[in-house]
CSV table of C-alpha atoms and ligand atoms in Angstrom, one decimal:
chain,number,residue,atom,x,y,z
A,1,UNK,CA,-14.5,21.1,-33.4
A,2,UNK,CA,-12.5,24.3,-33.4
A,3,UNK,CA,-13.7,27.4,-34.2
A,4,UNK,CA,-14.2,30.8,-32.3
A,5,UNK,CA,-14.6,29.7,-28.7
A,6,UNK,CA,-17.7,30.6,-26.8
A,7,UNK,CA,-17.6,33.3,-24.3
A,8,UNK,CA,-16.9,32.3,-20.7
A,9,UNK,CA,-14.4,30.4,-18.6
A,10,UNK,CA,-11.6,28.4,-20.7
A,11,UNK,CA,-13.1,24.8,-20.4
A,12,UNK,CA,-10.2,22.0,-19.8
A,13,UNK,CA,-10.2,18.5,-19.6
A,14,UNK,CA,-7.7,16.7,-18.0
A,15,UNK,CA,-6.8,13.1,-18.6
A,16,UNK,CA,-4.7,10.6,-16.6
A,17,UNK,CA,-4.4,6.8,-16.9
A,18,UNK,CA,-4.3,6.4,-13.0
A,19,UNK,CA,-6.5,7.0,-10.4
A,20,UNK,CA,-4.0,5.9,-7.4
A,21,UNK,CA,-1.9,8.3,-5.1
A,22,UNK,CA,1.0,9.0,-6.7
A,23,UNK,CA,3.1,12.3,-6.3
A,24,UNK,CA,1.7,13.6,-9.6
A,25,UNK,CA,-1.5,12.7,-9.2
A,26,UNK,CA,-1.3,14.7,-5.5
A,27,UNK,CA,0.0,17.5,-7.5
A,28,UNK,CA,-2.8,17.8,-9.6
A,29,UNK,CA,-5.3,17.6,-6.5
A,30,UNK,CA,-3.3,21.0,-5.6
A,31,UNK,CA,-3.6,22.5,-8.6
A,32,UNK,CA,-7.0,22.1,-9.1
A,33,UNK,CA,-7.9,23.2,-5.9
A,34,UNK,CA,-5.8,26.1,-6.4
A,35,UNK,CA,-7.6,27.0,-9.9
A,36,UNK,CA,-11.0,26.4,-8.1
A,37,UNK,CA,-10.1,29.5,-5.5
A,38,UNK,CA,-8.8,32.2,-8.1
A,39,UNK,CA,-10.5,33.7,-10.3
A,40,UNK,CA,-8.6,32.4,-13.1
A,41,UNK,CA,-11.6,31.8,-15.2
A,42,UNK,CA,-10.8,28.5,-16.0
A,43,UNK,CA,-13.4,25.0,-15.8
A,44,UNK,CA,-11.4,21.8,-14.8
A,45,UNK,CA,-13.0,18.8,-16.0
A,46,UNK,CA,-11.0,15.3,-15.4
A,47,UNK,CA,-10.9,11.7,-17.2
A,48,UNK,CA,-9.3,8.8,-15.6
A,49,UNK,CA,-8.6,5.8,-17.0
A,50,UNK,CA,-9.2,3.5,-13.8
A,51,UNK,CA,-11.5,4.4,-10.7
A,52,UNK,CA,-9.8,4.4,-7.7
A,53,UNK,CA,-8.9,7.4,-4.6
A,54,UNK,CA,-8.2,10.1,-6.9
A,55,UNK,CA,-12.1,10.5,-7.8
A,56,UNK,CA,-13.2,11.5,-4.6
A,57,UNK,CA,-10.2,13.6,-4.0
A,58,UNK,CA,-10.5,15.5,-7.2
A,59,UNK,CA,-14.1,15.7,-7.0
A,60,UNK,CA,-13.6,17.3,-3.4
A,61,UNK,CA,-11.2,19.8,-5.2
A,62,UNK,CA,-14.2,21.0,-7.1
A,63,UNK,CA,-13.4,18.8,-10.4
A,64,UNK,CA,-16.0,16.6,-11.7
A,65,UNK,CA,-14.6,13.7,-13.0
A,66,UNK,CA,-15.1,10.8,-15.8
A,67,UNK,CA,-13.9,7.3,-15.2
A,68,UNK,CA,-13.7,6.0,-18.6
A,69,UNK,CA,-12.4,2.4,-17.4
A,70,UNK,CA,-9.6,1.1,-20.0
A,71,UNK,CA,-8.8,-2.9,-20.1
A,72,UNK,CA,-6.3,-3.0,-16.7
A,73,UNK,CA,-4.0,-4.5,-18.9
A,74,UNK,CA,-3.1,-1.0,-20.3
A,75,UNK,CA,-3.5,0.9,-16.9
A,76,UNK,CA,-1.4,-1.6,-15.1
A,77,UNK,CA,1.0,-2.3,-17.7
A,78,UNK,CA,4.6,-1.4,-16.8
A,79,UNK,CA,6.4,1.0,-18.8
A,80,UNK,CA,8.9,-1.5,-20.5
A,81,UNK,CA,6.4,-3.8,-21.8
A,82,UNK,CA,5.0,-1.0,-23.4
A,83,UNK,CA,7.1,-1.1,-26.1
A,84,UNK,CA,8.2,-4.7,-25.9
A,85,UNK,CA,6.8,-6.7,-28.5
A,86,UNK,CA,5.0,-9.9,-26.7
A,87,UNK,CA,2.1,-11.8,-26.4
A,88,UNK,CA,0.1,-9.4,-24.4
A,89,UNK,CA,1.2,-6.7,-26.9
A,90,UNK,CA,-1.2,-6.8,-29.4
A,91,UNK,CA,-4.1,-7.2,-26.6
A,92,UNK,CA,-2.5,-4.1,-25.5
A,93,UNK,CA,-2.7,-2.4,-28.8
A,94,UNK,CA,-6.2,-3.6,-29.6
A,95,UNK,CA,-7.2,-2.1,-26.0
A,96,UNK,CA,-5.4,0.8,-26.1
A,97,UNK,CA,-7.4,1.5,-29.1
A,98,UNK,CA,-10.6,1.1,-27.4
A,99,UNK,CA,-9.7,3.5,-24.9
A,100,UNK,CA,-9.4,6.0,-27.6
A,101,UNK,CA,-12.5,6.0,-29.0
A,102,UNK,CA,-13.9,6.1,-25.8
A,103,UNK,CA,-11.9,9.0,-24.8
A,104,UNK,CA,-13.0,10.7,-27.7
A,105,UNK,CA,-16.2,10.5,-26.8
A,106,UNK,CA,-15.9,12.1,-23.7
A,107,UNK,CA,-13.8,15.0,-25.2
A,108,UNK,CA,-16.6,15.8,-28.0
A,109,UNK,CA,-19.0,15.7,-24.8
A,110,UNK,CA,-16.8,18.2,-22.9
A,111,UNK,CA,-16.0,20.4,-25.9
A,112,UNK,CA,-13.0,21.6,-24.1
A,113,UNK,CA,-10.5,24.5,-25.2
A,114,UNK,CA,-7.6,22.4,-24.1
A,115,UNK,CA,-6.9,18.6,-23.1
A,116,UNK,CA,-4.1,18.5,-20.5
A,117,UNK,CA,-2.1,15.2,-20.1
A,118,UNK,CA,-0.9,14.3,-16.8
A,119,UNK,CA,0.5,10.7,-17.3
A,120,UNK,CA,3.4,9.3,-19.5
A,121,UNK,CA,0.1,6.9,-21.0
A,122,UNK,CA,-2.2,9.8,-21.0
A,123,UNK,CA,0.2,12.0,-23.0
A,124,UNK,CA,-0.2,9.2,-25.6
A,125,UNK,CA,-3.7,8.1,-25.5
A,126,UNK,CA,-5.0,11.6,-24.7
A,127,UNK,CA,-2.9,12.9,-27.9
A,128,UNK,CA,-4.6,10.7,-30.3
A,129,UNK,CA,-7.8,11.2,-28.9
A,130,UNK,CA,-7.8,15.2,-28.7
A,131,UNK,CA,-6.3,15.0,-32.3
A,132,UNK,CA,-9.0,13.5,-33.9
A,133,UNK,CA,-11.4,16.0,-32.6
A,134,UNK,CA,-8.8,18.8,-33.4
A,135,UNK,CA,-8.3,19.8,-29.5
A,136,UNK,CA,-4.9,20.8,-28.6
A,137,UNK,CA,-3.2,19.1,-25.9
A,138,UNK,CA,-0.9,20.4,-23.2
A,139,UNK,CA,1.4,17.4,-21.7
A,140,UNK,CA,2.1,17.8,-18.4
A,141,UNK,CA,5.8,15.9,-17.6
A,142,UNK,CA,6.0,14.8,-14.4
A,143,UNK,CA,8.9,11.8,-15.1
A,144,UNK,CA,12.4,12.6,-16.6
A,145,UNK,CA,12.1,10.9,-19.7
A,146,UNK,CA,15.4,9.8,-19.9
A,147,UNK,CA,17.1,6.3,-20.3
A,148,UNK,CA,18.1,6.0,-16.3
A,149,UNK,CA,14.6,6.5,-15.5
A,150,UNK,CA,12.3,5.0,-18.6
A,151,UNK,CA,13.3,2.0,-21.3
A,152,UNK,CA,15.3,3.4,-24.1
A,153,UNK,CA,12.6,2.9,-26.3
A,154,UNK,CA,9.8,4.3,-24.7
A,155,UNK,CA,11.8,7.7,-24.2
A,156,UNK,CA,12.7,7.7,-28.2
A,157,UNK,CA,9.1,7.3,-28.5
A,158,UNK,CA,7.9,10.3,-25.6
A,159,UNK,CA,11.0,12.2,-27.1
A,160,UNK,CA,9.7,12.2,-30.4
A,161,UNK,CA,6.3,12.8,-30.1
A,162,UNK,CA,6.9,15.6,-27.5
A,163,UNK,CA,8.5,17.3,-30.3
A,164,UNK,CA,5.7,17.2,-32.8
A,165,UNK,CA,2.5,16.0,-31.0
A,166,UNK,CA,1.4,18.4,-27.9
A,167,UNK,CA,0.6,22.2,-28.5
A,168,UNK,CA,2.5,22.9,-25.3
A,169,UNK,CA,4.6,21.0,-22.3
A,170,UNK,CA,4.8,21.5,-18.7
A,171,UNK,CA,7.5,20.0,-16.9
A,172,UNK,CA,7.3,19.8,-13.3
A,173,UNK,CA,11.5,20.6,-12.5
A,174,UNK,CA,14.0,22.0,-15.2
A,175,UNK,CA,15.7,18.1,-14.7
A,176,UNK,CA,12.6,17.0,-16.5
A,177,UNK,CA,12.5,19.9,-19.0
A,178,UNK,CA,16.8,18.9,-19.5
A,179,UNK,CA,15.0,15.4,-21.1
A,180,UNK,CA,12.7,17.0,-23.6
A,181,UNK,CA,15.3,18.3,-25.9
A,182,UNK,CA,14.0,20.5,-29.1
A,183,UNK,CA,10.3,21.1,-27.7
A,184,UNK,CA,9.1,24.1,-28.4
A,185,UNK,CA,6.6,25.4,-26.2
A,186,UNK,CA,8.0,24.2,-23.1
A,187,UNK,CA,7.3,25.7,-19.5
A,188,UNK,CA,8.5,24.7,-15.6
A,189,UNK,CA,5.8,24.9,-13.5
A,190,UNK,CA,7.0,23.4,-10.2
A,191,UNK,CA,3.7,21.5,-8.0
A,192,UNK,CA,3.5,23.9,-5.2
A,193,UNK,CA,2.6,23.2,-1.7
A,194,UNK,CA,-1.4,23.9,-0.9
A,195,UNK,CA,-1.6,26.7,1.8
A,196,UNK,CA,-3.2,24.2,4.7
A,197,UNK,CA,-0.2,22.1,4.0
A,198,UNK,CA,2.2,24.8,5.5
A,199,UNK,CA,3.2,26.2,9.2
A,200,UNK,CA,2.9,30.0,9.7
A,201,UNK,CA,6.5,29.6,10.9
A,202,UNK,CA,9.0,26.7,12.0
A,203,UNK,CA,9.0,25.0,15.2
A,204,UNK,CA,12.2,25.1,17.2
A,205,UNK,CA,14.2,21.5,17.6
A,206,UNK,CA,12.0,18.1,18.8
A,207,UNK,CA,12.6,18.0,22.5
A,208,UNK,CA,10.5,14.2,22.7
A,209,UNK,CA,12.3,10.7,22.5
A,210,UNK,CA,12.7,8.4,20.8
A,211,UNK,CA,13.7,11.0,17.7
A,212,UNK,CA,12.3,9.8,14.5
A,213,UNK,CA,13.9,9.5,11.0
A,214,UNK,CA,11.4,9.4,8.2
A,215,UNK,CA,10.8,8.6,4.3
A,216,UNK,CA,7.5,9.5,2.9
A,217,UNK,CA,6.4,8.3,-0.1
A,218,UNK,CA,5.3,5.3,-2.6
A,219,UNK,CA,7.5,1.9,-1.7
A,220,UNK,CA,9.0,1.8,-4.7
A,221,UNK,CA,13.1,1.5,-6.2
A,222,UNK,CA,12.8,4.7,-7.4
A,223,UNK,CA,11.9,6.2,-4.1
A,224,UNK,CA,15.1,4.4,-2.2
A,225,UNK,CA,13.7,3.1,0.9
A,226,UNK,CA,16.2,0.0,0.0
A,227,UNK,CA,19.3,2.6,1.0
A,228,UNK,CA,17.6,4.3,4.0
A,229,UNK,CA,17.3,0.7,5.3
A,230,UNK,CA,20.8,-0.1,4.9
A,231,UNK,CA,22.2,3.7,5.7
A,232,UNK,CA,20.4,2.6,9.6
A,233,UNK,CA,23.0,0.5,11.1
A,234,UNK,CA,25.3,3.0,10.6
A,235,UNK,CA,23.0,5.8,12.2
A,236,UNK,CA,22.0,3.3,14.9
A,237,UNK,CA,25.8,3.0,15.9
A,238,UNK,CA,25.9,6.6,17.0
A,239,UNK,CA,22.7,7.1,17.9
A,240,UNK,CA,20.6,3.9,19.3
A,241,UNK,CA,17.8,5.1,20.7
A,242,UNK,CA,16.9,6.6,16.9
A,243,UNK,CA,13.8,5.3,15.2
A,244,UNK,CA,13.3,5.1,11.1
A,245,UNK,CA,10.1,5.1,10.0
A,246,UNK,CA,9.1,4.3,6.3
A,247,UNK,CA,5.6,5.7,5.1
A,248,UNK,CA,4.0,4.9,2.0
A,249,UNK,CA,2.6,1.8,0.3
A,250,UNK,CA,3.4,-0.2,-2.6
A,251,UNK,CA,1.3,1.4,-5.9
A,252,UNK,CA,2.0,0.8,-9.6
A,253,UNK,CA,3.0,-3.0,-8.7
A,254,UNK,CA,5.8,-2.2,-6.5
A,255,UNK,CA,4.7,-5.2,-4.0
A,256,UNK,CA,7.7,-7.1,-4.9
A,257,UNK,CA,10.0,-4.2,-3.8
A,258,UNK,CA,7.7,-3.9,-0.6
A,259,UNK,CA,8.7,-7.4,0.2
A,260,UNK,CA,12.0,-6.8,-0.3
A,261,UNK,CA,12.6,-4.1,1.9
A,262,UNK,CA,10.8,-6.2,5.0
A,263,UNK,CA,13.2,-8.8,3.9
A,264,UNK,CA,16.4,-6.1,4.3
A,265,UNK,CA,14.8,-5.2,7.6
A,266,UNK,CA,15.2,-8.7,9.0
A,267,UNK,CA,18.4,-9.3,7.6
A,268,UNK,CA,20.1,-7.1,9.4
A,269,UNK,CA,18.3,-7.2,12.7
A,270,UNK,CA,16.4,-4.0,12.7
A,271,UNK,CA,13.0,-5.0,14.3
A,272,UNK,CA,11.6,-2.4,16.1
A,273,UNK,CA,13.7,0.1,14.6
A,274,UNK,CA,12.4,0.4,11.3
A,275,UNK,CA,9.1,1.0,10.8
A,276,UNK,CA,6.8,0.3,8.0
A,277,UNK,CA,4.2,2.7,8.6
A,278,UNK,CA,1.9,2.1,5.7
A,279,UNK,CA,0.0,4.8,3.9
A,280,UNK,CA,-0.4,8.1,5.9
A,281,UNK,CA,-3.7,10.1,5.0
A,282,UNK,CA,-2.2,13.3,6.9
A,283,UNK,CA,1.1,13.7,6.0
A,284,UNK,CA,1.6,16.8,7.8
A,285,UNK,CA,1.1,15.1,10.5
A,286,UNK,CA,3.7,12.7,9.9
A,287,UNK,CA,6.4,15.2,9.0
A,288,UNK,CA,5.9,17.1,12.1
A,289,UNK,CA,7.0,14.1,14.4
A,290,UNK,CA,10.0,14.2,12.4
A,291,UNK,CA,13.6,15.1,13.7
A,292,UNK,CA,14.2,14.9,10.4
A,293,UNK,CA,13.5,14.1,6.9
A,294,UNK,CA,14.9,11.5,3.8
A,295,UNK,CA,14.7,11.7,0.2
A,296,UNK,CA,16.6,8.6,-0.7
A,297,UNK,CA,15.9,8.2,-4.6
A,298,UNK,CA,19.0,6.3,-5.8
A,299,UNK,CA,17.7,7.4,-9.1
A,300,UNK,CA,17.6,11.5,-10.5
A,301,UNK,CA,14.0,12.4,-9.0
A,302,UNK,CA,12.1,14.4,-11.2
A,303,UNK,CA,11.4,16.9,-9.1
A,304,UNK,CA,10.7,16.1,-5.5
A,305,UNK,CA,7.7,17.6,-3.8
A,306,UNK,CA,7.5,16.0,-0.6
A,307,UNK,CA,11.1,17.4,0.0
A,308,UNK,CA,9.1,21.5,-0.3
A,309,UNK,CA,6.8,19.3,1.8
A,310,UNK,CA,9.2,18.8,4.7
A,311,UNK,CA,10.0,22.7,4.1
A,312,UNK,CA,7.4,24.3,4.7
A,313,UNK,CA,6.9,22.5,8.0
A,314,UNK,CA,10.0,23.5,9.0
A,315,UNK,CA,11.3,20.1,9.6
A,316,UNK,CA,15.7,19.4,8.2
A,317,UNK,CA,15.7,17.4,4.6
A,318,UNK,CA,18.6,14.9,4.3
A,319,UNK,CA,18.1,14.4,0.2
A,320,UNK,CA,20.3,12.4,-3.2
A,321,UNK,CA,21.3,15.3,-5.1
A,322,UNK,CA,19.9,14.7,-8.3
A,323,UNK,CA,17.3,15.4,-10.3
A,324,UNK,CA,15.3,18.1,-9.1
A,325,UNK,CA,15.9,17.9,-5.5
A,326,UNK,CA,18.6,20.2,-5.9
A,327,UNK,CA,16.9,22.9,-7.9
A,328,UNK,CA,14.9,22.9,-4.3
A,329,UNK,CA,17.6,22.9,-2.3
A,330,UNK,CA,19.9,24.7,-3.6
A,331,UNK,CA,17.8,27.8,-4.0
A,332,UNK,CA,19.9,29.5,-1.3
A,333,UNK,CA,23.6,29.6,-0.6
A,334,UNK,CA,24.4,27.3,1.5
A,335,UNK,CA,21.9,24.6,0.3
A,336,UNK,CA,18.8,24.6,2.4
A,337,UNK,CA,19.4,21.0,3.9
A,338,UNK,CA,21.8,17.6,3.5
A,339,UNK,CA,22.4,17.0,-0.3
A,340,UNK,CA,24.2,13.4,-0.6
A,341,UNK,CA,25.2,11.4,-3.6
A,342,UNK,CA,22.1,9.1,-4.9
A,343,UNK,CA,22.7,5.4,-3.7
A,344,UNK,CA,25.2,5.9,-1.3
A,345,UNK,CA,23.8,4.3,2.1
A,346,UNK,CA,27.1,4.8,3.8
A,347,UNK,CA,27.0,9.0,2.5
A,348,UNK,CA,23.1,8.5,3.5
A,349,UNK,CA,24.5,7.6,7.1
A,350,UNK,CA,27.0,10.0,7.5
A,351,UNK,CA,24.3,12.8,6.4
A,352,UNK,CA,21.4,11.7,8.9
A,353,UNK,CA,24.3,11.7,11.7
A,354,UNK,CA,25.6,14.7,11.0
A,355,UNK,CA,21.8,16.2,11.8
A,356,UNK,CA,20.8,14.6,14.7
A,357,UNK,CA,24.1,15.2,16.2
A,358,UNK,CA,23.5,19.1,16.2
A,359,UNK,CA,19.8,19.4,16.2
A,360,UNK,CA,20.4,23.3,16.8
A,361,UNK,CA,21.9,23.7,13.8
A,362,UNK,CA,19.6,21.8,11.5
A,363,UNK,CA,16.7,23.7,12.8
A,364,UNK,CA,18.8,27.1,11.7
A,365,UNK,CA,18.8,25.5,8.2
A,366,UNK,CA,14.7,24.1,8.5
A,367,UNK,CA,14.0,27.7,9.3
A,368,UNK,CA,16.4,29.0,6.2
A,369,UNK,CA,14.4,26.2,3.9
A,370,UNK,CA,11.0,26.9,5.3
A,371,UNK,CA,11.2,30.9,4.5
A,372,UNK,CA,12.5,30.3,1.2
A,373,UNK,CA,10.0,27.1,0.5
A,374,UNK,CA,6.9,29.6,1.5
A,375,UNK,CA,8.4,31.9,-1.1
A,376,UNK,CA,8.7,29.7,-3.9
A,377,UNK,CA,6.8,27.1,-4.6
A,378,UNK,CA,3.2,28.2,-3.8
A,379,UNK,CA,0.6,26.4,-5.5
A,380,UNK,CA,-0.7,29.3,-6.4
A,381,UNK,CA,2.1,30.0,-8.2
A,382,UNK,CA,1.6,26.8,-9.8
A,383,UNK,CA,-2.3,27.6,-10.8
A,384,UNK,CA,-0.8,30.9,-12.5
A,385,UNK,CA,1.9,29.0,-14.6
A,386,UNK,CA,-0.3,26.4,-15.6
A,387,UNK,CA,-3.6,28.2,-16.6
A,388,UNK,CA,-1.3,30.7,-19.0
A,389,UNK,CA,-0.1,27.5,-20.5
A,390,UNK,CA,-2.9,27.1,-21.1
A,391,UNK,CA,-4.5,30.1,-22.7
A,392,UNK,CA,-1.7,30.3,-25.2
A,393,UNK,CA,-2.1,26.5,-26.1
A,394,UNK,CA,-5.8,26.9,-26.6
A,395,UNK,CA,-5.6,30.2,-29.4
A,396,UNK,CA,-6.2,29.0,-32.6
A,397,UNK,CA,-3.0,27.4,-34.4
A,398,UNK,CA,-1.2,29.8,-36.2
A,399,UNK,CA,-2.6,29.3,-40.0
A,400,UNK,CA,0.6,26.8,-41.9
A,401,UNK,CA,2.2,28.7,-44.8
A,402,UNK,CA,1.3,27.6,-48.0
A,403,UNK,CA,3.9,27.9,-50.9
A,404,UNK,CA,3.1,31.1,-52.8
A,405,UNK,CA,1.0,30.1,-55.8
A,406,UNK,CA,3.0,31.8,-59.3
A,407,UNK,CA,1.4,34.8,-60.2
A,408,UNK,CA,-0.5,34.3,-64.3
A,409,UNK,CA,1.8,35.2,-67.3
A,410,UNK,CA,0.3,38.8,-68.1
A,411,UNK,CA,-0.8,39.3,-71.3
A,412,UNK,CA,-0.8,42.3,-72.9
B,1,GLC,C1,6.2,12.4,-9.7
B,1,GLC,C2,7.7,12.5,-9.6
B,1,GLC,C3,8.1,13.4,-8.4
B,1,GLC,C4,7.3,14.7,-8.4
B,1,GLC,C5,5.8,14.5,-8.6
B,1,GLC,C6,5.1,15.8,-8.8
B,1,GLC,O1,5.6,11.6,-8.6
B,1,GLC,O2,8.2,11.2,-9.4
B,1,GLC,O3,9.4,13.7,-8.4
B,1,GLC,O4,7.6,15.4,-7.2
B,1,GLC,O5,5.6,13.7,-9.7
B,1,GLC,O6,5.5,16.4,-9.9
């Protein structure tokens, strides 16, 4: 399929295995919106594995998209099993292969310049298929593929093939580049925050009662609502007219953890004051009843994006410092909100108290973080990063050297 490209805008097709709301798939909602205002040049085109919410949000960001449903098996399948050899496994194989071929026939339809990756199964599945029709690929990493985050074996496997297999790599913090060790065309683009998304400038403290404490995002172990939950008594005891709300729902099978957190919230008595709050279509909305915000992931977060979120309303961020919470945070000296050691309820506590206890103060820092947050992580910014990614992925591959053929005896 390669060969001088036509003239006119560079054509990419994105692929991702999801079509739930995750934070990367958000992220890509941004960024294609954001291409769709400048005058980039550039035609977004999107494949998803599964139908779902994403399709209508993408397709209101201007990007028509392809639902080439794959068996659920391999859309729903989590991580580990992946790599697990089991019954399922060769079903999995045998479908995963399907899902190939019928990618490929939507990337020999689109004729794209570029096929751009934006899951861990995409990267693989979208490889294969963009290889066979000679399309280079551009991986967009939004997961640290590491070992505390990923099975061993699928990050050997993502390791490896990273090396070799895309044209070019975005990764969405430099704690997610930090996992891709030895690729070479590899590029930080952090997901930026869409302008509508932002305040012109930060409110002064909450004056209403009761204050509210709040985690946004997916239930899930990796997001930590498990510790916020457990860092409340402790808040409670100074401050008992305090209310913690928790909103997000379960995706990517995380009902089990869902039930476990009601569970914590009834073992230790806090009815009423806890809040599951369920999905949230206007988060801005949420964060601005805030007196304050919590990033809990006991785990190194990859990057962190509803902690510029939080920012750029100008509300305080309480936040684990790992991962790439603190390349947000710690943009400016002193640290633009609460950094506290990742699954630490007791350190969790101690932060949250510490805020509501001088709410003065913490709106000095939310007006720090919310200048610096408007600054830095535009999605605009993002758009810019991304599409020069991809204009350097998409010129033709530089031609291999062959071994120097031995010049004829002369003769005389
Ligand atoms: C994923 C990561 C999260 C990041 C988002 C956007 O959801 O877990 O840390 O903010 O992608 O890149």
């Amino acid at each position: 399929m390669r060969g001088p490209r036509p003239p006119g805008p560079l054509r990419v097709l994105v692929v991702g295995h999801t079509a739930e709301l995750g934070g990367a798939e958000l992220a890509l909602v941004r960024l294609c919106a954001a291409l769709r205002q400048d005058a980039a040049g550039v035609d977004v085109r999107a494949a998803l594995l599964a139908d779902g919410p994403l399709v209508a949000l993408l397709e209101d960001a201007g990007t028509p998209v392809r639902v080439v449903a794959a068996d659920p098996a391999l859309v729903t399948a989590a991580r580990g099993t992946l790599t697990t050899p089991s019954a399922g496994a060769l079903r999995r194989v045998a479908a995963a292969a399907r899902t190939v071929v019928a990618l490929r026939r939507v990337v020999r339809a689109a004729r794209p310049d570029v096929v751009h990756t934006t899951t861990l199964k995409a990267d693989v599945l979208g490889l294969v298929a963009a290889w066979t029709c000679r399309v280079p690929v551009v991986w967009h990493v939004h997961d640290r593929v590491a070992p505390d985050y990923l099975p061993p074996a699928v990050v050997r496997v993502l390791r490896a093939v990273a090396r070799r297999g895309p044209r070019a790599v975005v990764a969405n913090s430099r704690a997610t580049a930090a996992t891709l060790p030895g690729v070479r065309d590899l590029t930080v683009a952090y997901p930026g925050f869409a302008p509508e998304q932002a305040r012109p400038a930060p409110p002064g403290p909450p004056s209403g009662r009761p204050r509210v404490v709040g985690l946004l995002g997916r239930l899930s172990p990796t997001k930590g609502q498990l510790e916020l939950v457990r860092a409340t008594p402790a808040v409670l005891a100074h401050h008992p007219d305090v209310v913690v709300r928790l909103v997000g729902a379960p995706a990517f099978g995380a009902e089990g953890y869902a039930r476990e957190v009601e569970a914590e919230v009834r073992r230790l008595g806090l009815e009423g004051r806890v809040e599951l709050a369920g999905f949230a279509a206007d988060p801005a909305a949420v964060l601005d009843s805030l007196a304050l915000c919590v990033h809990a992931s006991p785990v190194p977060e990859p990057f962190g994006q509803v902690v510029v979120e939080a920012m750029v309303r100008g509300v305080p961020v309480v936040a684990t410092d790992a991962g790439g919470v603190p390349e947000i945070l710690r943009a400016a000296d002193p640290p633009l909100g609460r950094l506290v050691p990742p699954g630490d309820p007791q350190a969790l506590a101690d932060a949250i108290v510490a805020v509501l206890d001088d709410p003065r103060a913490a709106h000095d820092v939310a007006a720090r973080a919310h200048a610096v947050a408007l600054a830095r992580f535009s999605v605009a910014e993002t758009a810019r990063t991304v599409s020069a990614v991809w204009r350097r992925a998409a010129r033709p591959a530089p031609a291999r050297r062959r071994r120097p053929v031995p010049a004829p005896p002369r003769t005389a």
